[in-house]
Tab-separated table of C-alpha atoms and ligand atoms in Angstrom:
chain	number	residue	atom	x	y	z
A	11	UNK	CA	-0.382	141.762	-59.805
A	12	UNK	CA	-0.232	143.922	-63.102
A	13	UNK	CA	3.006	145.443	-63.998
A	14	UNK	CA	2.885	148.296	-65.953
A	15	UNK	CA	6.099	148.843	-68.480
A	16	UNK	CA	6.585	152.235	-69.424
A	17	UNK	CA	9.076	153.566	-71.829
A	18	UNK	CA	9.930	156.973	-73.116
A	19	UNK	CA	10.675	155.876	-77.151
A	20	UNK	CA	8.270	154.191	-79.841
A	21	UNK	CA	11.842	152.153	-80.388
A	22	UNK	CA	12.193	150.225	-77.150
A	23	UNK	CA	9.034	148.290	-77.282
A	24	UNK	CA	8.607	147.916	-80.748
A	25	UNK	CA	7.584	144.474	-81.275
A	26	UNK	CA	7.259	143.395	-77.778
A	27	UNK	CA	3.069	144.491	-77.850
A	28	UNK	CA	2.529	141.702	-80.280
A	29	UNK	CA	4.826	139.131	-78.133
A	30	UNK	CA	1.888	139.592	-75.521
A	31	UNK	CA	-0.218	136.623	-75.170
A	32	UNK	CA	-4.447	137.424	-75.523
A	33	UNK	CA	-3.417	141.162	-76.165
A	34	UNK	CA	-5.722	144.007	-76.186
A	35	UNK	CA	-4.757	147.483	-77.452
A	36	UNK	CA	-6.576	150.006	-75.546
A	37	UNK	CA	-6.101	153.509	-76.850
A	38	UNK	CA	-6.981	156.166	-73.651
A	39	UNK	CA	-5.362	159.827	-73.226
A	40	UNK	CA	-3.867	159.814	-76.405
A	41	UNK	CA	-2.037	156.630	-75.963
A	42	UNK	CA	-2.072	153.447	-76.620
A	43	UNK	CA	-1.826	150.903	-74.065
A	44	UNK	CA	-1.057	146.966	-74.869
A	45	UNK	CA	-2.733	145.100	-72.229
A	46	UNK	CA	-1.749	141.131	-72.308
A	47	UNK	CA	0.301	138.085	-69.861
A	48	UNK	CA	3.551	137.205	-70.529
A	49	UNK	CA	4.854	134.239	-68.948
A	50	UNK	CA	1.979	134.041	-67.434
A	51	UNK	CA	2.195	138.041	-66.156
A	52	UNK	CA	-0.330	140.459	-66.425
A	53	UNK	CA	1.438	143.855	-67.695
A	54	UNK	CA	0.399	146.630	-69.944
A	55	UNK	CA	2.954	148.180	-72.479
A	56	UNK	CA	2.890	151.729	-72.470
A	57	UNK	CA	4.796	154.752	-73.956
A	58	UNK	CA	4.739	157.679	-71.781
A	59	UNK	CA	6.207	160.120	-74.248
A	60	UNK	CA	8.842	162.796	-73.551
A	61	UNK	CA	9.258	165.237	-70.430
A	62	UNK	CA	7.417	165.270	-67.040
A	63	UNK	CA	4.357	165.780	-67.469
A	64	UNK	CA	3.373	163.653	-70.300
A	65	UNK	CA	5.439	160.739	-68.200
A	66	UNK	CA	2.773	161.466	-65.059
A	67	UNK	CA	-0.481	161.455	-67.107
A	68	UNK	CA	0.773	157.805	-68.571
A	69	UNK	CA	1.407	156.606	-65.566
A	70	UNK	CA	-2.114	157.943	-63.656
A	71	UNK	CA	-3.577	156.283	-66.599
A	72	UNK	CA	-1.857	153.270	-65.922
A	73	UNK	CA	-2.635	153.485	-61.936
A	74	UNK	CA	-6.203	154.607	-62.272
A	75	UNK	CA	-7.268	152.887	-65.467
A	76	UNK	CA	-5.515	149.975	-65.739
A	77	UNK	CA	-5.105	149.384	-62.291
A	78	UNK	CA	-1.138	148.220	-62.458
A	79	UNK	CA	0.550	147.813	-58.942
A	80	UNK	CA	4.118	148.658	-60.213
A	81	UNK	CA	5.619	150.629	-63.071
A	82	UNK	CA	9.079	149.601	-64.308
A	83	UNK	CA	10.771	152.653	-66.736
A	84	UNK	CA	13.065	152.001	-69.309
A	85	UNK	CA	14.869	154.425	-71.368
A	86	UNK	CA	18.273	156.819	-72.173
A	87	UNK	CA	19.981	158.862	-70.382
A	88	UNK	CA	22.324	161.022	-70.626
A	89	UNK	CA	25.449	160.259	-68.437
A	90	UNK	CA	26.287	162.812	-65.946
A	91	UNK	CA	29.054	161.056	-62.890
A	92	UNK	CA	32.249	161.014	-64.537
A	93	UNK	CA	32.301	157.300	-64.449
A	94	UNK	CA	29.079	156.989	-66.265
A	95	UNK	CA	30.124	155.954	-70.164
A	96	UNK	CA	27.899	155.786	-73.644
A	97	UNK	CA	27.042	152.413	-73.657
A	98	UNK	CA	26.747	151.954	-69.814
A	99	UNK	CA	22.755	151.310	-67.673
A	100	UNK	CA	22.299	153.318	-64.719
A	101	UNK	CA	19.403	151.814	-62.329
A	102	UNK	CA	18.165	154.281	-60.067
A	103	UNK	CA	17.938	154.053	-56.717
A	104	UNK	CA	16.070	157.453	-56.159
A	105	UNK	CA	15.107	160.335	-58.431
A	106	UNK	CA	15.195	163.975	-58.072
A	107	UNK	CA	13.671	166.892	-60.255
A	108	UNK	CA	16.683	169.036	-61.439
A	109	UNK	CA	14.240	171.949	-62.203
A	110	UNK	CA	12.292	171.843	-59.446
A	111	UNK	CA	13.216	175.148	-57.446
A	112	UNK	CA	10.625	176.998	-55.650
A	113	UNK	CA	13.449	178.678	-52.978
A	114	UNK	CA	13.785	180.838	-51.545
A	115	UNK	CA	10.172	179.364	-49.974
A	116	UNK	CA	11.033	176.226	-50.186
A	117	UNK	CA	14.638	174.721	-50.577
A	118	UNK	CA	16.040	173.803	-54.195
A	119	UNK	CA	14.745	170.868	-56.106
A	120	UNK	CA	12.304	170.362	-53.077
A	121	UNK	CA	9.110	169.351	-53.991
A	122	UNK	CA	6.928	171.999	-52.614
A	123	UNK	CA	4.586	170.329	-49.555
A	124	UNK	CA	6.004	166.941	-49.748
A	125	UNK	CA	8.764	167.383	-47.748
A	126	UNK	CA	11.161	165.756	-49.581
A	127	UNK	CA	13.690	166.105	-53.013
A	128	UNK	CA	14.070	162.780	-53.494
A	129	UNK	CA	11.756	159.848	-54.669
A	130	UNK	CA	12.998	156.593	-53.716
A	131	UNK	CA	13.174	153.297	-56.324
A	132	UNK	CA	11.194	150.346	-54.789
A	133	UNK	CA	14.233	148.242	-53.686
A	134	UNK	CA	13.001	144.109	-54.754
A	135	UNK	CA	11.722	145.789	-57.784
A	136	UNK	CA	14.387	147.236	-58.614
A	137	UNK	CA	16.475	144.158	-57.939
A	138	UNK	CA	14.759	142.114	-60.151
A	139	UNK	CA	15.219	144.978	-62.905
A	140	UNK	CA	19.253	145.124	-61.968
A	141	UNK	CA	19.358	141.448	-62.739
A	142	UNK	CA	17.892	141.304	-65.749
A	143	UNK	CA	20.060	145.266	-66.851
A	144	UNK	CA	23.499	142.700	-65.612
A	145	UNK	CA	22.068	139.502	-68.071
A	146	UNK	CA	21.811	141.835	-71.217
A	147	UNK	CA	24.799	143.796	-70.585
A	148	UNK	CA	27.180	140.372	-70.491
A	149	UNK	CA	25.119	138.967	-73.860
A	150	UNK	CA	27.901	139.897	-76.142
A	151	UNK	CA	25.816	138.703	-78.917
A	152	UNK	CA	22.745	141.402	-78.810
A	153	UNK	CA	25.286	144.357	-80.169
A	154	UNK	CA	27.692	143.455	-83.286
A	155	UNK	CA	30.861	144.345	-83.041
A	156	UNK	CA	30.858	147.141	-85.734
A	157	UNK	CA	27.899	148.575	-84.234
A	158	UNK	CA	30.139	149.046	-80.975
A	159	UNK	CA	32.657	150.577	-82.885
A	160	UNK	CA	30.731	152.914	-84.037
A	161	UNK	CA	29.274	154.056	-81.317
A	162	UNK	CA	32.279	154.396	-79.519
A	163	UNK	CA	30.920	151.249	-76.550
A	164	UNK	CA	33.921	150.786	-74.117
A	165	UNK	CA	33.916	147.104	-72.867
A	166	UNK	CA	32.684	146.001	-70.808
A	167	UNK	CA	29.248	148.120	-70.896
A	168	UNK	CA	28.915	148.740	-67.108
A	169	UNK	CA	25.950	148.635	-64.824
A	170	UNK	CA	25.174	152.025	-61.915
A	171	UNK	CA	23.136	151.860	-58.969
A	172	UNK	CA	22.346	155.434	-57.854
A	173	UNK	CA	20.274	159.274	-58.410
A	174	UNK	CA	18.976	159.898	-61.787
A	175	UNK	CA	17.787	163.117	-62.242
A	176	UNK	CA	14.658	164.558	-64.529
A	177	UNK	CA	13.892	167.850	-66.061
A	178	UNK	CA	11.998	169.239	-68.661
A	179	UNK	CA	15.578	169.889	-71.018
A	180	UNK	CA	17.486	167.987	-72.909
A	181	UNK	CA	20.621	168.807	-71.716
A	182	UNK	CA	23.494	169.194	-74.542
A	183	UNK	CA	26.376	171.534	-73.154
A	184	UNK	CA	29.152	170.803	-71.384
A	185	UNK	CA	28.490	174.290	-69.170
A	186	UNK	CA	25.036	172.870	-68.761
A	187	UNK	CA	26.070	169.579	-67.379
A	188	UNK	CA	29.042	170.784	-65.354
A	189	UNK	CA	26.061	172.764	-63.684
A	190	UNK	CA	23.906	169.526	-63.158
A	191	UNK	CA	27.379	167.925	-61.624
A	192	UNK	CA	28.086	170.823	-59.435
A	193	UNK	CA	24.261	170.918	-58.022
A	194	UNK	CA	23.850	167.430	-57.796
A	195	UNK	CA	27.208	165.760	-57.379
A	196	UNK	CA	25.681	162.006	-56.932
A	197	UNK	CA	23.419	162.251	-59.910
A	198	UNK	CA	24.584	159.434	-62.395
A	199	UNK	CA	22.171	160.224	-65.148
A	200	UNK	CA	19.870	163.197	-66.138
A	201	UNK	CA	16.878	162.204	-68.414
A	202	UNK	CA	13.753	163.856	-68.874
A	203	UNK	CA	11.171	161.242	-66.955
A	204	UNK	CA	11.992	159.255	-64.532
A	205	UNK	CA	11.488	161.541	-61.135
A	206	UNK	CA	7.718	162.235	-62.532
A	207	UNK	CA	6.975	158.604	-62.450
A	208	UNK	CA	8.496	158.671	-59.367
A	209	UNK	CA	6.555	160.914	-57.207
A	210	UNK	CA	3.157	159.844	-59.070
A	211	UNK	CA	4.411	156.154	-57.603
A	212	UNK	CA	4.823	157.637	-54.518
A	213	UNK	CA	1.484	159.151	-53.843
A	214	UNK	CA	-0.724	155.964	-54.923
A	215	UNK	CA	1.954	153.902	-52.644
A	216	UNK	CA	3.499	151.742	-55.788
A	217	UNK	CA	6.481	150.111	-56.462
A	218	UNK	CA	8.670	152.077	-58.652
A	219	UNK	CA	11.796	151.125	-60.671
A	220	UNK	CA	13.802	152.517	-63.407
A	221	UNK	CA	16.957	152.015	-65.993
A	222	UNK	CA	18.453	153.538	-68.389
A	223	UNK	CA	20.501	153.234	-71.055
A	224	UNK	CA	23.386	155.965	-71.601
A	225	UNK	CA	23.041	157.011	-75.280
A	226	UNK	CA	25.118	160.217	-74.695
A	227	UNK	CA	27.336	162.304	-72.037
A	228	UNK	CA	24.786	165.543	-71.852
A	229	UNK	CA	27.481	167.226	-73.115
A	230	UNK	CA	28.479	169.210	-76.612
A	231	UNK	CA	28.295	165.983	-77.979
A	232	UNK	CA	24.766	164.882	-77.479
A	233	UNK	CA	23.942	163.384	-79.444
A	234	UNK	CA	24.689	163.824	-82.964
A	235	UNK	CA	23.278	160.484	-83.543
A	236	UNK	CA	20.514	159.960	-81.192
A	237	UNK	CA	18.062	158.288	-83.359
A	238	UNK	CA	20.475	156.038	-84.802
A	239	UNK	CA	21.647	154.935	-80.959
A	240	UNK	CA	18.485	154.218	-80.021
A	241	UNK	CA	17.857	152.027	-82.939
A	242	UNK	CA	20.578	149.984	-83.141
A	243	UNK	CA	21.939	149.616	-79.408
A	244	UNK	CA	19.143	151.502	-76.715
A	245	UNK	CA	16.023	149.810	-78.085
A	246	UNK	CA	17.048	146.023	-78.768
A	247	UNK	CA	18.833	146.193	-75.282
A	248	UNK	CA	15.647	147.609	-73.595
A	249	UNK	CA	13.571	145.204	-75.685
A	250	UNK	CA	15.837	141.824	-74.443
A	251	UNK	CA	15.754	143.518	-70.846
A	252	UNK	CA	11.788	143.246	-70.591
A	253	UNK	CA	12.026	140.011	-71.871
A	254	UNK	CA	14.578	139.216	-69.279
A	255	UNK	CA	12.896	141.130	-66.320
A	256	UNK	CA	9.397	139.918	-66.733
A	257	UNK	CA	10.177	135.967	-65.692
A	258	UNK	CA	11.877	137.140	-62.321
A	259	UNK	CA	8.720	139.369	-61.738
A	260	UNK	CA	6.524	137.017	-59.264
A	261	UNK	CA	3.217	135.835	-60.946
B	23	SAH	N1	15.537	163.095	-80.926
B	23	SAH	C1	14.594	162.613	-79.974
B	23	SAH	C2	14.622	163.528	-78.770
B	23	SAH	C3	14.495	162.790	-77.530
B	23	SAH	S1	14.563	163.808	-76.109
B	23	SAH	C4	13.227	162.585	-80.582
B	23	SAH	O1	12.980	163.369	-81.479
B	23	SAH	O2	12.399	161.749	-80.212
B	23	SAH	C5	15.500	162.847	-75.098
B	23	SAH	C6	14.895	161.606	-74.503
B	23	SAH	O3	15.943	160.795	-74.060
B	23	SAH	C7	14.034	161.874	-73.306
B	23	SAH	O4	13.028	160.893	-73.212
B	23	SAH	C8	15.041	161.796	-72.137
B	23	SAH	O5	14.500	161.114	-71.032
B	23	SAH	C9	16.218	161.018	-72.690
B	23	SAH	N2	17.544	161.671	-72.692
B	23	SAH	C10	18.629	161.129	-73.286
B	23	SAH	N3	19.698	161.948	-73.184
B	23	SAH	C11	19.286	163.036	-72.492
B	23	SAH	C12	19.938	164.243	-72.083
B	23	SAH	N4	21.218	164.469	-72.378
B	23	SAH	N5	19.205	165.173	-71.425
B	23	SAH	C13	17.906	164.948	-71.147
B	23	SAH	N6	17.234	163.820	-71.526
B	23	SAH	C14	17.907	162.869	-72.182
């Protein structure tokens, strides 16, 4: 079984490519794909890039071409459910396309001829992703303490089960996200991914799972230091969570 990791920023795999034993890089739709074992997996490092579509094309390339048979997602997000904090991981448990709205024919954020809104997260996968999320989050040694401080992290950093929602918008206003909350009251996250990856998943009949890191509150506030949160706190946490997920993956 090949396990394909996908994540949004150059950041959150940096490194990890060359931690691949008998790696191959494989460059294919504009990307470049690390194909290797670790632990004795098979899984191809990929970066899908930012928004919808380019998220879909990376992950039919990794369906089609490299033949994976599940696609974990890591990224940021921003945090949406008043009890979602900078700092905290939301795993998602299903994924819905804020901006999809073809209504009055069909209804909003329904997925015209599918039937459905939502994508669901492949449940053992995504256990196995929770559990590894849960051991980085309680390493108190992987973030210093000023770096905490200066990103404002509450402690502890909490873990979220539930909807994350994609869109093709990075959403920075509190009117905006107020919107978002009013629309989709359950969403914990919004990010710009996630739900594409999703509903490719879904129509090749693969297991699909998904975290994210909060790195802002979609609000006025987002983020004013976006690249520096990914670098010091988003990417080494996504970083030790592969290397945590990958030896509860079966062979
Ligand atoms: N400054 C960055 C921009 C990243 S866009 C750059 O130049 O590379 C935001 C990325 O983080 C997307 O991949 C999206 O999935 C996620 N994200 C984080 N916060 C978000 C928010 N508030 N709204 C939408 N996407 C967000």
């Amino acid at each position: 079984m090949t396990t394909g990791i996908l994540s949004a920023m150059a950041q959150e795999q940096a490194g990890l490519g060359e931690r691949l034993d008998e790696v191959r890089i494989e460059r294919y739709a504009g990307r470049e794909f690390h194909v290797g074992r670790w632990h004795g997996r098979e899984v191809v490092l990929a970066l899908s890039r930012i928004g919808k579509v380019a998220a879909a094309t990376t992950a039919a390339a990794l369906i089609e071409r490299f033949g994976v048979s599940r696609i974990v997602f890591t990224g940021v997000a921003g945090g949406l459910h008043p009890s979602v904090r900078v700092g905290d991981t939301v795993v998602g448990t299903e994924f819905v396309q804020h901006d999809m709205d073809a209504s009055p024919i069909f209804p909003r954020h329904e997925v015209p001829l599918y039937g459905r809104s939502r994508f669901p997260a492949d449940a053992e996968l995504t256990g196995w992703l929770a559990q590894a999320a849960q051991a980085v989050l309680d390493d108190s040694d992987l973030i210093d303490e000023t770096t905490r401080q200066r990103f404002g992290l509450l402690q502890p950093q909490r873990l979220h089960h539930g909807l994350i929602a994609s869109g093709d918008r990075f959403v920075s206003g509190a009117a905006e996200s107020a919107a978002l909350r009013a629309s989709l009251p359950e969403a914990m996250a919004v990010e710009m991914e996630a739900a594409a990856v999703a509903q490719v998943c879904f129509d090749h009949g693969l297991a699909f799972a998904a975290v994210r890191n909060i790195s802002d509150r979609a609000d006025d506030t987002a983020h004013v230091d976006f690249d520096a949160y990914i670098q010091e706190v988003a990417g080494i946490q996504a970083r030790a969570l592969i290397a945590a997920l990958l030896p509860l993956l079966p062979p």
